[in-house]
Amino acid sequence: MTVSFGILFPIGLVLGLKKHRWHVPVQATGGVLAIIGFVLGHAHGGRSFPENAHSKFSWFMLWLLAAQLGAGIYLKLHTERRFNDRARPFVKIAHKYLAALMVVATYTQVLLGVVAWLGFCYDGYMGQCLAHLIMGSSFLAYGIWLLLLVRLATPWLARFGRSPELYDSAMIMVWGLFNTFTEHGFIEEAHGWSHKDLQHTSLGVIWFCGGLLSTYMLRKAGPSDRSMFPAIILIFTGCAMASHEQDTEFSTKVHFVFGLSLVLAGFTRCVEILLITTGLIKSNSKEPNPFQYISVFFLCHSGMAFMSANHESVAAMENIGIDIGTFSLGYLSISFLLFFYAYFLMQLYTDLGSNEKDMMLPTADDGTVYQTVAQVSEIRGHSSDETARNPHVLFDAADEDDYDSPEMGSATFRNRNTPGGGISPRSSDEIELGPMRRD
């Protein structure tokens, strides 16, 4: 299950986004392994666990997998070649969003599996356990989001004309509002306000207020306009967590490591923005500056450190005599592995795109130079008189979503470079026509 959901499916998602020929084999292999793992997990007579969320959530994962594989098989059958398939555009959209949902659900299921294996979050510890797992996961997700912005999203941000910190600020504002009203008595009944409740709630307030300020300031800002307020919010949060008194000295030190990671993430983020705005780092360069990864990593590590700071985890480490140095280095290693995997997936996406651009450009019989062979998209038939004379309608891969849209109807794509806009003669159906326009 770990291999299929944790490794093969995310890699298959990246391959699918690039329309790579290995997408289907990788996803099919992952599906077979997942079904085998599900059967073995419910049929074995080995170690048993108390009733837990991991086993219950597995049924959701199974149905999600069935829906995703079913949508993929449906799309692979290409029913639109045989009849007017009006459902295909909607199935295609569902297939994409189910793939993204599966990544989030996989992370949740793995986390629940670790909790079930360790036997945590029972006997009155549910509230504080969930708080650490949810907040830690949110910092980890924040770090992955920043890595995505740094690694892949520069053209996307330029196209939408928004400041990168606008999205940070909006997320911080929404999360702060949620945190303000959920830190006291949301999961378990609370009796009075402790200093921990007050501090946690006040952190939600500062996130909402600071996020609101930064969002308003950046509401009309362009991609070149930056803001340090999200980073400043991280610094103040880290300072508060570093001085957060706990029941034991070991737990206080663990929270100090978490707070220190947040302070370093915020500080390096401020330095990064300063270097970008002064021109020492080119924000629109192909490859990010190595310094830009530092704040991202510290954010990911802060998430791991906070998840490790729950009461039962700290008590278990104290009982077996592990000191704060060994404990911190162990979770630092896990942070490196998670960062490596996220970076690997994004680098794979980039490499697949660059390989397409580096391939030799084919030329058709009329001398027109077309797009790369790696961009060959599906060949589809139509029943109109025109397509009866030209049974194969070729179109650029970038236009596939438009082609599959419900509004597309029976429109065809023609080569812009061909005189009269006609379909070019070609020696092989494997050659994809280049930039297309819709008639």
Short mmCIF file of C-alpha atoms in Angstrom, two decimals:
data_model
loop_
_atom_site.label_atom_id
_atom_site.label_comp_id
_atom_site.label_asym_id
_atom_site.label_seq_id
_atom_site.Cartn_x
_atom_site.Cartn_y
_atom_site.Cartn_z
CA MET A 1 0.00 0.00 0.00
CA THR A 2 2.85 2.37 0.81
CA VAL A 3 4.55 1.64 -2.51
CA SER A 4 1.36 2.05 -4.55
CA PHE A 5 -0.18 5.10 -2.87
CA GLY A 6 2.98 6.76 -1.59
CA ILE A 7 5.28 6.27 -4.59
CA LEU A 8 3.64 4.97 -7.77
CA PHE A 9 0.44 7.03 -7.79
CA PRO A 10 2.16 10.44 -7.25
CA ILE A 11 4.72 9.59 -9.94
CA GLY A 12 1.89 8.46 -12.21
CA LEU A 13 0.12 11.77 -11.57
CA VAL A 14 3.17 13.69 -12.80
CA LEU A 15 3.45 11.43 -15.85
CA GLY A 16 -0.24 11.97 -16.57
CA LEU A 17 0.12 15.75 -16.40
CA LYS A 18 2.84 15.51 -19.05
CA LYS A 19 0.84 12.93 -21.10
CA HIS A 20 3.74 10.50 -20.87
CA ARG A 21 3.44 6.98 -22.29
CA TRP A 22 4.38 5.46 -18.90
CA HIS A 23 1.39 7.04 -17.14
CA VAL A 24 -0.97 4.12 -17.70
CA PRO A 25 1.52 1.31 -16.85
CA VAL A 26 2.60 3.04 -13.62
CA GLN A 27 -0.98 3.71 -12.52
CA ALA A 28 -2.07 0.18 -13.42
CA THR A 29 0.79 -1.33 -11.42
CA GLY A 30 -0.06 0.88 -8.46
CA GLY A 31 -3.72 -0.16 -8.67
CA VAL A 32 -2.88 -3.88 -8.65
CA LEU A 33 -0.53 -3.48 -5.67
CA ALA A 34 -3.12 -1.41 -3.80
CA ILE A 35 -5.82 -4.07 -4.24
CA ILE A 36 -3.44 -6.81 -3.11
CA GLY A 37 -2.42 -4.76 -0.08
CA PHE A 38 -6.03 -4.05 0.84
CA VAL A 39 -6.94 -7.74 0.72
CA LEU A 40 -3.89 -8.80 2.74
CA GLY A 41 -4.47 -6.04 5.28
CA HIS A 42 -7.98 -7.27 6.05
CA ALA A 43 -7.32 -11.01 5.74
CA HIS A 44 -4.13 -11.55 7.73
CA GLY A 45 -4.24 -13.11 11.17
CA GLY A 46 -1.24 -11.29 12.59
CA ARG A 47 -1.02 -8.28 14.86
CA SER A 48 -4.37 -6.69 15.60
CA PHE A 49 -5.01 -3.07 16.51
CA PRO A 50 -7.81 -1.34 18.40
CA GLU A 51 -10.52 0.31 16.36
CA ASN A 52 -8.84 3.20 14.59
CA ALA A 53 -9.34 5.81 11.90
CA HIS A 54 -6.75 4.21 9.61
CA SER A 55 -8.83 1.08 9.00
CA LYS A 56 -12.03 3.07 8.48
CA PHE A 57 -10.39 5.55 6.12
CA SER A 58 -9.09 2.66 4.02
CA TRP A 59 -12.61 2.11 2.65
CA PHE A 60 -12.70 5.69 1.41
CA MET A 61 -9.30 5.13 -0.20
CA LEU A 62 -10.58 1.98 -1.90
CA TRP A 63 -13.60 3.74 -3.41
CA LEU A 64 -11.44 6.69 -4.40
CA LEU A 65 -9.04 4.31 -6.13
CA ALA A 66 -11.91 2.56 -7.92
CA ALA A 67 -13.30 5.89 -9.15
CA GLN A 68 -9.90 7.07 -10.32
CA LEU A 69 -9.01 3.85 -12.14
CA GLY A 70 -12.50 3.65 -13.62
CA ALA A 71 -12.25 7.19 -14.99
CA GLY A 72 -8.81 6.43 -16.42
CA ILE A 73 -10.02 3.26 -18.15
CA TYR A 74 -13.04 5.12 -19.53
CA LEU A 75 -10.83 7.84 -21.02
CA LYS A 76 -8.45 5.26 -22.47
CA LEU A 77 -11.29 3.55 -24.37
CA HIS A 78 -11.76 6.70 -26.50
CA THR A 79 -15.48 6.22 -26.92
CA GLU A 80 -15.70 9.59 -28.70
CA ARG A 81 -14.27 7.87 -31.78
CA ARG A 82 -17.39 5.72 -32.08
CA PHE A 83 -20.19 8.01 -30.92
CA ASN A 84 -20.85 11.50 -29.65
CA ASP A 85 -19.53 11.12 -26.11
CA ARG A 86 -20.80 14.11 -24.13
CA ALA A 87 -19.64 12.70 -20.79
CA ARG A 88 -15.94 12.59 -21.67
CA PRO A 89 -15.12 16.25 -20.84
CA PHE A 90 -16.61 15.89 -17.36
CA VAL A 91 -14.91 12.54 -16.74
CA LYS A 92 -11.63 14.09 -17.81
CA ILE A 93 -12.01 16.92 -15.30
CA ALA A 94 -13.02 14.48 -12.55
CA HIS A 95 -10.00 12.31 -13.34
CA LYS A 96 -7.64 15.23 -12.78
CA TYR A 97 -9.21 16.38 -9.54
CA LEU A 98 -9.46 12.83 -8.18
CA ALA A 99 -5.73 12.46 -8.78
CA ALA A 100 -5.01 15.58 -6.72
CA LEU A 101 -7.42 14.42 -4.02
CA MET A 102 -5.66 11.06 -3.89
CA VAL A 103 -2.33 12.72 -3.05
CA VAL A 104 -3.89 14.49 -0.04
CA ALA A 105 -5.84 11.38 0.99
CA THR A 106 -2.68 9.26 0.74
CA TYR A 107 -0.80 11.57 3.08
CA THR A 108 -3.73 11.46 5.52
CA GLN A 109 -3.91 7.67 5.40
CA VAL A 110 -0.17 7.22 5.94
CA LEU A 111 -0.30 9.60 8.90
CA LEU A 112 -3.25 7.72 10.39
CA GLY A 113 -1.37 4.46 9.84
CA VAL A 114 1.63 5.71 11.81
CA VAL A 115 -0.69 6.84 14.62
CA ALA A 116 -2.42 3.42 14.68
CA TRP A 117 0.92 1.57 14.64
CA LEU A 118 2.28 3.62 17.55
CA GLY A 119 -1.00 3.39 19.46
CA PHE A 120 -1.29 7.15 20.00
CA CYS A 121 -4.34 9.44 20.28
CA TYR A 122 -6.40 7.21 22.63
CA ASP A 123 -7.64 7.64 26.23
CA GLY A 124 -8.25 11.37 26.32
CA TYR A 125 -5.30 12.38 24.13
CA MET A 126 -7.39 12.78 20.98
CA GLY A 127 -7.70 16.58 21.16
CA GLN A 128 -4.06 17.49 21.66
CA CYS A 129 -2.98 14.76 19.23
CA LEU A 130 -5.22 16.08 16.46
CA ALA A 131 -4.11 19.64 17.14
CA HIS A 132 -0.44 18.74 16.66
CA LEU A 133 -1.07 16.59 13.57
CA ILE A 134 -3.31 19.15 11.86
CA MET A 135 -1.13 22.17 12.65
CA GLY A 136 2.07 20.30 11.81
CA SER A 137 0.59 19.14 8.52
CA SER A 138 -0.49 22.69 7.71
CA PHE A 139 3.08 23.98 8.13
CA LEU A 140 4.34 21.08 6.02
CA ALA A 141 1.76 21.88 3.33
CA TYR A 142 2.78 25.56 3.49
CA GLY A 143 6.37 24.53 2.82
CA ILE A 144 5.39 22.32 -0.13
CA TRP A 145 3.26 25.18 -1.49
CA LEU A 146 6.24 27.55 -1.36
CA LEU A 147 8.42 24.91 -3.04
CA LEU A 148 5.82 24.68 -5.81
CA LEU A 149 5.85 28.46 -6.24
CA VAL A 150 9.64 28.59 -6.32
CA ARG A 151 10.11 25.57 -8.57
CA LEU A 152 7.27 25.63 -11.07
CA ALA A 153 4.79 28.45 -10.63
CA THR A 154 6.75 31.52 -11.82
CA PRO A 155 5.07 31.56 -15.29
CA TRP A 156 1.68 30.91 -13.66
CA LEU A 157 2.11 33.85 -11.28
CA ALA A 158 3.20 36.09 -14.15
CA ARG A 159 0.15 35.07 -16.20
CA PHE A 160 -2.26 35.87 -13.37
CA GLY A 161 -0.37 39.05 -12.48
CA ARG A 162 -0.42 38.51 -8.71
CA SER A 163 2.19 38.78 -5.99
CA PRO A 164 3.40 35.42 -4.60
CA GLU A 165 2.74 36.63 -1.05
CA LEU A 166 -0.92 37.34 -1.86
CA TYR A 167 -1.68 33.63 -1.77
CA ASP A 168 0.41 33.18 1.40
CA SER A 169 -1.45 36.02 3.07
CA ALA A 170 -4.89 34.73 2.11
CA MET A 171 -4.09 31.26 3.47
CA ILE A 172 -2.68 32.70 6.68
CA MET A 173 -5.77 34.88 7.17
CA VAL A 174 -8.22 31.99 6.63
CA TRP A 175 -6.23 29.58 8.79
CA GLY A 176 -5.93 32.18 11.54
CA LEU A 177 -9.69 32.67 11.56
CA PHE A 178 -10.23 28.90 11.78
CA ASN A 179 -7.61 28.52 14.51
CA THR A 180 -9.09 31.32 16.61
CA PHE A 181 -12.38 29.48 17.10
CA THR A 182 -11.08 25.90 17.31
CA GLU A 183 -8.32 26.06 19.92
CA HIS A 184 -10.62 26.05 22.94
CA GLY A 185 -13.25 23.36 23.44
CA PHE A 186 -13.72 22.55 19.75
CA ILE A 187 -12.95 18.81 19.92
CA GLU A 188 -13.12 18.11 23.64
CA GLU A 189 -15.07 19.89 26.33
CA ALA A 190 -12.91 22.54 28.00
CA HIS A 191 -13.13 23.71 31.61
CA GLY A 192 -11.74 27.21 31.90
CA TRP A 193 -8.89 28.80 29.98
CA SER A 194 -5.34 27.59 30.53
CA HIS A 195 -2.26 29.53 29.49
CA LYS A 196 -1.91 27.11 26.54
CA ASP A 197 -5.45 27.86 25.36
CA LEU A 198 -4.81 31.58 25.59
CA GLN A 199 -1.53 31.38 23.71
CA HIS A 200 -2.89 29.12 20.96
CA THR A 201 -5.94 31.31 20.46
CA SER A 202 -3.84 34.48 20.40
CA LEU A 203 -1.69 32.93 17.67
CA GLY A 204 -4.84 32.41 15.62
CA VAL A 205 -5.75 36.06 16.17
CA ILE A 206 -2.33 37.33 15.05
CA TRP A 207 -2.44 35.09 11.97
CA PHE A 208 -5.86 36.45 11.00
CA CYS A 209 -4.96 40.10 11.65
CA GLY A 210 -1.55 39.89 9.98
CA GLY A 211 -2.92 37.92 7.05
CA LEU A 212 -5.76 40.42 6.61
CA LEU A 213 -3.28 43.32 6.54
CA SER A 214 -0.98 41.63 4.03
CA THR A 215 -3.87 40.49 1.81
CA TYR A 216 -5.30 44.00 1.65
CA MET A 217 -1.91 45.55 0.86
CA LEU A 218 -1.31 43.08 -1.98
CA ARG A 219 -4.83 43.08 -3.44
CA LYS A 220 -3.67 45.04 -6.52
CA ALA A 221 0.01 44.11 -6.41
CA GLY A 222 1.76 42.59 -9.40
CA PRO A 223 4.22 39.66 -9.54
CA SER A 224 7.18 41.96 -8.85
CA ASP A 225 5.59 43.42 -5.68
CA ARG A 226 6.55 41.51 -2.56
CA SER A 227 5.64 41.60 1.12
CA MET A 228 7.52 40.49 4.23
CA PHE A 229 4.46 40.34 6.48
CA PRO A 230 3.84 36.57 6.02
CA ALA A 231 7.46 35.98 7.04
CA ILE A 232 7.14 38.33 10.01
CA ILE A 233 4.06 36.38 11.17
CA LEU A 234 6.15 33.20 11.07
CA ILE A 235 8.89 34.85 13.13
CA PHE A 236 6.48 35.96 15.86
CA THR A 237 4.82 32.54 15.87
CA GLY A 238 8.20 30.89 16.23
CA CYS A 239 9.18 33.17 19.12
CA ALA A 240 5.92 32.34 20.92
CA MET A 241 6.40 28.59 20.43
CA ALA A 242 10.05 28.68 21.49
CA SER A 243 9.00 30.17 24.85
CA HIS A 244 5.92 27.94 25.18
CA GLU A 245 6.15 26.38 28.65
CA GLN A 246 5.25 22.67 28.83
CA ASP A 247 4.71 20.05 31.54
CA THR A 248 8.21 18.59 31.14
CA GLU A 249 11.60 20.01 30.26
CA PHE A 250 11.93 17.66 27.29
CA SER A 251 8.62 18.80 25.83
CA THR A 252 9.64 22.45 26.29
CA LYS A 253 12.85 21.78 24.35
CA VAL A 254 10.93 20.08 21.55
CA HIS A 255 8.68 23.14 21.23
CA PHE A 256 11.79 25.31 21.25
CA VAL A 257 13.13 23.38 18.22
CA PHE A 258 9.80 23.88 16.49
CA GLY A 259 9.82 27.61 17.26
CA LEU A 260 13.43 27.96 16.13
CA SER A 261 12.58 26.33 12.79
CA LEU A 262 9.76 28.83 12.26
CA VAL A 263 11.98 31.78 13.15
CA LEU A 264 14.64 30.59 10.69
CA ALA A 265 11.99 30.05 8.00
CA GLY A 266 10.64 33.58 8.48
CA PHE A 267 14.07 35.20 8.68
CA THR A 268 15.42 33.50 5.56
CA ARG A 269 12.19 34.37 3.75
CA CYS A 270 12.73 38.05 4.60
CA VAL A 271 16.31 37.87 3.32
CA GLU A 272 15.13 36.14 0.14
CA ILE A 273 12.56 38.86 -0.57
CA LEU A 274 15.19 41.53 0.11
CA LEU A 275 17.60 39.91 -2.35
CA ILE A 276 14.86 39.61 -5.00
CA THR A 277 13.64 43.20 -4.68
CA THR A 278 17.21 44.53 -4.87
CA GLY A 279 17.94 42.46 -7.98
CA LEU A 280 20.56 40.19 -6.43
CA ILE A 281 18.26 37.21 -7.09
CA LYS A 282 16.41 37.04 -10.40
CA SER A 283 12.86 35.90 -9.64
CA ASN A 284 12.12 35.15 -13.31
CA SER A 285 15.17 32.95 -13.92
CA LYS A 286 14.77 29.39 -15.13
CA GLU A 287 16.40 27.84 -12.09
CA PRO A 288 15.69 29.17 -8.58
CA ASN A 289 18.54 30.54 -6.54
CA PRO A 290 19.76 27.92 -3.99
CA PHE A 291 19.03 30.34 -1.17
CA GLN A 292 15.31 30.22 -2.00
CA TYR A 293 15.08 26.61 -0.85
CA ILE A 294 16.23 27.35 2.71
CA SER A 295 13.05 28.97 3.99
CA VAL A 296 10.99 26.24 2.28
CA PHE A 297 12.94 23.50 4.04
CA PHE A 298 12.69 25.12 7.46
CA LEU A 299 8.92 25.40 7.02
CA CYS A 300 8.71 21.68 6.20
CA HIS A 301 10.90 20.85 9.20
CA SER A 302 8.79 23.02 11.50
CA GLY A 303 5.76 20.95 10.51
CA MET A 304 7.54 17.70 11.34
CA ALA A 305 8.83 19.14 14.62
CA PHE A 306 5.35 20.22 15.70
CA MET A 307 3.81 16.85 14.86
CA SER A 308 6.50 15.22 16.98
CA ALA A 309 5.69 17.47 19.96
CA ASN A 310 2.45 15.74 20.97
CA HIS A 311 2.28 14.49 24.55
CA GLU A 312 2.50 10.76 23.87
CA SER A 313 5.41 11.02 21.45
CA VAL A 314 7.43 13.12 23.89
CA ALA A 315 6.61 10.77 26.79
CA ALA A 316 7.69 7.74 24.75
CA MET A 317 11.03 9.34 23.92
CA GLU A 318 11.63 10.26 27.55
CA ASN A 319 10.83 6.73 28.70
CA ILE A 320 13.45 5.14 26.46
CA GLY A 321 16.06 7.76 27.36
CA ILE A 322 16.48 9.62 24.08
CA ASP A 323 17.86 13.14 24.47
CA ILE A 324 16.67 16.22 22.59
CA GLY A 325 19.64 16.13 20.19
CA THR A 326 18.98 12.59 18.95
CA PHE A 327 15.25 13.26 18.85
CA SER A 328 15.67 16.43 16.76
CA LEU A 329 18.15 14.86 14.36
CA GLY A 330 15.81 11.92 13.78
CA TYR A 331 12.93 14.15 12.75
CA LEU A 332 15.33 16.34 10.77
CA SER A 333 16.21 13.26 8.71
CA ILE A 334 12.51 12.63 8.02
CA SER A 335 12.16 16.26 6.94
CA PHE A 336 15.02 15.82 4.47
CA LEU A 337 13.34 12.72 3.02
CA LEU A 338 9.97 14.45 2.61
CA PHE A 339 11.61 17.48 1.04
CA PHE A 340 13.57 15.19 -1.29
CA TYR A 341 10.41 13.42 -2.44
CA ALA A 342 8.50 16.64 -3.10
CA TYR A 343 11.49 18.09 -4.96
CA PHE A 344 11.90 14.86 -6.93
CA LEU A 345 8.30 14.99 -8.19
CA MET A 346 8.61 18.63 -9.23
CA GLN A 347 11.98 17.99 -10.88
CA LEU A 348 10.47 15.03 -12.74
CA TYR A 349 7.73 17.32 -14.04
CA THR A 350 10.35 19.84 -15.19
CA ASP A 351 12.60 17.22 -16.81
CA LEU A 352 9.74 15.70 -18.79
CA GLY A 353 8.90 19.15 -20.13
CA SER A 354 12.51 19.95 -21.04
CA ASN A 355 12.92 16.61 -22.81
CA GLU A 356 9.99 17.51 -25.05
CA LYS A 357 11.62 20.78 -26.03
CA ASP A 358 14.99 19.16 -26.74
CA MET A 359 13.69 16.60 -29.25
CA MET A 360 14.19 17.03 -32.99
CA LEU A 361 11.42 18.87 -34.80
CA PRO A 362 9.78 16.80 -37.58
CA THR A 363 8.91 18.24 -40.98
CA ALA A 364 5.88 17.27 -43.05
CA ASP A 365 5.71 16.73 -46.80
CA ASP A 366 4.85 20.38 -47.46
CA GLY A 367 7.94 21.59 -45.58
CA THR A 368 6.05 22.87 -42.54
CA VAL A 369 7.95 22.38 -39.27
CA TYR A 370 5.72 20.99 -36.54
CA GLN A 371 5.85 20.62 -32.79
CA THR A 372 7.91 17.90 -31.12
CA VAL A 373 6.92 14.26 -31.46
CA ALA A 374 6.58 14.06 -27.67
CA GLN A 375 3.64 16.44 -27.96
CA VAL A 376 1.65 14.07 -30.18
CA SER A 377 -1.91 14.05 -28.90
CA GLU A 378 -4.84 11.79 -29.55
CA ILE A 379 -6.17 11.21 -33.06
CA ARG A 380 -9.94 11.41 -33.15
CA GLY A 381 -12.55 10.80 -35.86
CA HIS A 382 -15.68 12.81 -36.61
CA SER A 383 -18.77 12.14 -38.68
CA SER A 384 -19.03 15.46 -40.54
CA ASP A 385 -18.52 15.65 -44.31
CA GLU A 386 -15.24 17.47 -43.92
CA THR A 387 -13.74 14.96 -41.52
CA ALA A 388 -15.05 12.13 -43.69
CA ARG A 389 -12.63 13.37 -46.35
CA ASN A 390 -9.94 13.87 -43.67
CA PRO A 391 -10.64 11.05 -41.22
CA HIS A 392 -7.97 12.08 -38.70
CA VAL A 393 -8.24 15.39 -36.89
CA LEU A 394 -4.94 16.34 -35.32
CA PHE A 395 -4.53 19.11 -32.78
CA ASP A 396 -1.88 20.51 -30.49
CA ALA A 397 -1.62 18.90 -27.04
CA ALA A 398 -2.06 22.28 -25.37
CA ASP A 399 -5.53 22.54 -26.92
CA GLU A 400 -6.76 19.16 -25.68
CA ASP A 401 -8.69 20.63 -22.75
CA ASP A 402 -10.44 23.06 -25.11
CA TYR A 403 -11.17 20.22 -27.49
CA ASP A 404 -12.77 18.19 -24.72
CA SER A 405 -14.83 21.07 -23.34
CA PRO A 406 -18.63 20.78 -23.58
CA GLU A 407 -18.78 23.93 -25.72
CA MET A 408 -16.41 22.48 -28.33
CA GLY A 409 -19.01 20.53 -30.29
CA SER A 410 -17.76 19.22 -33.64
CA ALA A 411 -15.19 21.96 -34.28
CA THR A 412 -11.92 21.02 -35.93
CA PHE A 413 -8.39 22.32 -35.63
CA ARG A 414 -6.34 23.37 -38.65
CA ASN A 415 -2.69 24.24 -39.12
CA ARG A 416 -1.99 27.96 -39.01
CA ASN A 417 1.14 27.59 -41.16
CA THR A 418 -0.61 25.81 -44.03
CA PRO A 419 -1.85 28.06 -46.86
CA GLY A 420 -5.60 28.44 -46.62
CA GLY A 421 -5.67 26.90 -43.17
CA GLY A 422 -6.01 23.38 -44.56
CA ILE A 423 -4.77 20.17 -43.03
CA SER A 424 -1.23 19.46 -44.16
CA PRO A 425 -0.26 16.26 -45.94
CA ARG A 426 2.03 14.12 -43.86
CA SER A 427 3.98 10.91 -44.13
CA SER A 428 2.86 9.47 -40.79
CA ASP A 429 0.00 9.95 -38.35
CA GLU A 430 2.61 10.06 -35.59
CA ILE A 431 3.63 13.58 -36.58
CA GLU A 432 1.66 16.17 -34.64
CA LEU A 433 0.60 19.34 -36.36
CA GLY A 434 2.03 22.43 -34.74
CA PRO A 435 0.29 25.61 -33.55
CA MET A 436 -3.38 25.21 -34.33
CA ARG A 437 -6.33 27.54 -34.59
CA ARG A 438 -9.96 26.63 -34.16
CA ASP A 439 -12.37 27.08 -37.10
#
